[in-house]
Amino acid sequence: MATNILFVKNMVCHRCILAVRDILLDLSISFDQVSIGEIHLSESLTKEQNDLLSTNLNQIGLQLIDNRMNGLVEKIKQLVIMKARKEVGPKEHKMKLSVFLSEQLHHEYTYLSSFFSSVEGRTIENYFIDQRIEKVKELLVYKEMTLSEIAFEMEYSSVAHLSNQFKKISGLTPSHFKRVGSNKRKLLDQI
């Protein structure tokens, strides 16, 4: 039996997966697996089930994606977030972003890059940098790490490189951001 796959926008963490699983169980929708950005169903949904699922997902800030092309953009975003936040295995961590995305999505990177840019209006690389900077913000606010330790942790070539990129993206220096704190952080789905 072929598995039906639904794509879900704004799934960014393990808690999102748990919330989606709970919704599916509450609605008695049979599924094989839930992963970031995807629901693998055991059988097709009726129109009523689809509408209920969509409504319930919207209530928690998630959204069913209605076509395969938008699903591809969402999958690229999810993989970029995982790579930027270092939530991939050691083998994938060592890969260049372009190779990682190509292997995961089974498309040439040039196709993925031009497609993403045409839909999102920015490059995959810019999205990746934004995600890395958001992780740096998290480390600045919630962990007791020096900027040098954060630069090492996030694999920047130097503290100066991190500081320059941080200021370019956020408009603040890392030290000033640390003083103003979490009110300058963004939700991952709003980046």
CSV table of N, CA and C in Angstrom, one decimal, residues 5 21 27 54 75 80 89 94 100 115 126 130 137 147 151 156 159:
chain,number,residue,atom,x,y,z
A,5,ILE,N,1.6,11.3,1.6
A,5,ILE,CA,2.4,12.2,2.4
A,5,ILE,C,1.8,13.6,2.3
A,21,ARG,N,1.3,14.6,16.2
A,21,ARG,CA,0.9,13.2,16.5
A,21,ARG,C,-0.3,13.2,17.4
A,27,LEU,N,-8.0,12.9,16.3
A,27,LEU,CA,-8.9,12.9,15.2
A,27,LEU,C,-9.1,11.5,14.6
A,54,SER,N,-6.6,20.3,9.0
A,54,SER,CA,-6.1,21.7,8.7
A,54,SER,C,-6.5,22.7,9.8
A,75,LYS,N,10.4,21.7,2.8
A,75,LYS,CA,11.4,20.6,3.1
A,75,LYS,C,12.8,21.2,3.1
A,80,VAL,N,17.6,23.0,6.1
A,80,VAL,CA,18.5,24.1,6.3
A,80,VAL,C,18.5,24.4,7.8
A,89,GLY,N,23.4,14.3,11.7
A,89,GLY,CA,24.4,13.4,12.1
A,89,GLY,C,25.8,13.8,11.7
A,94,LYS,N,29.5,17.3,8.3
A,94,LYS,CA,30.7,17.6,7.5
A,94,LYS,C,30.4,18.0,6.1
A,100,PHE,N,24.5,18.4,1.0
A,100,PHE,CA,23.5,17.9,2.0
A,100,PHE,C,22.1,17.9,1.4
A,115,PHE,N,14.8,27.3,-7.6
A,115,PHE,CA,13.4,27.1,-7.3
A,115,PHE,C,13.1,27.8,-6.0
A,126,ASN,N,21.3,32.7,2.1
A,126,ASN,CA,20.9,33.8,3.0
A,126,ASN,C,20.0,33.2,4.1
A,130,ASP,N,20.7,33.3,8.1
A,130,ASP,CA,19.7,33.8,9.1
A,130,ASP,C,19.5,32.8,10.2
A,137,LYS,N,22.0,33.9,18.5
A,137,LYS,CA,21.1,34.7,19.4
A,137,LYS,C,20.7,33.8,20.6
A,147,LEU,N,31.7,34.9,23.4
A,147,LEU,CA,31.6,35.0,22.0
A,147,LEU,C,32.6,34.1,21.3
A,151,ALA,N,31.5,31.3,18.6
A,151,ALA,CA,32.1,31.3,17.3
A,151,ALA,C,32.7,29.9,17.0
A,156,TYR,N,32.4,29.3,13.0
A,156,TYR,CA,32.8,30.5,12.3
A,156,TYR,C,34.3,30.5,12.3
A,159,VAL,N,36.0,35.2,15.5
A,159,VAL,CA,35.0,36.0,16.3
A,159,VAL,C,34.6,37.2,15.4
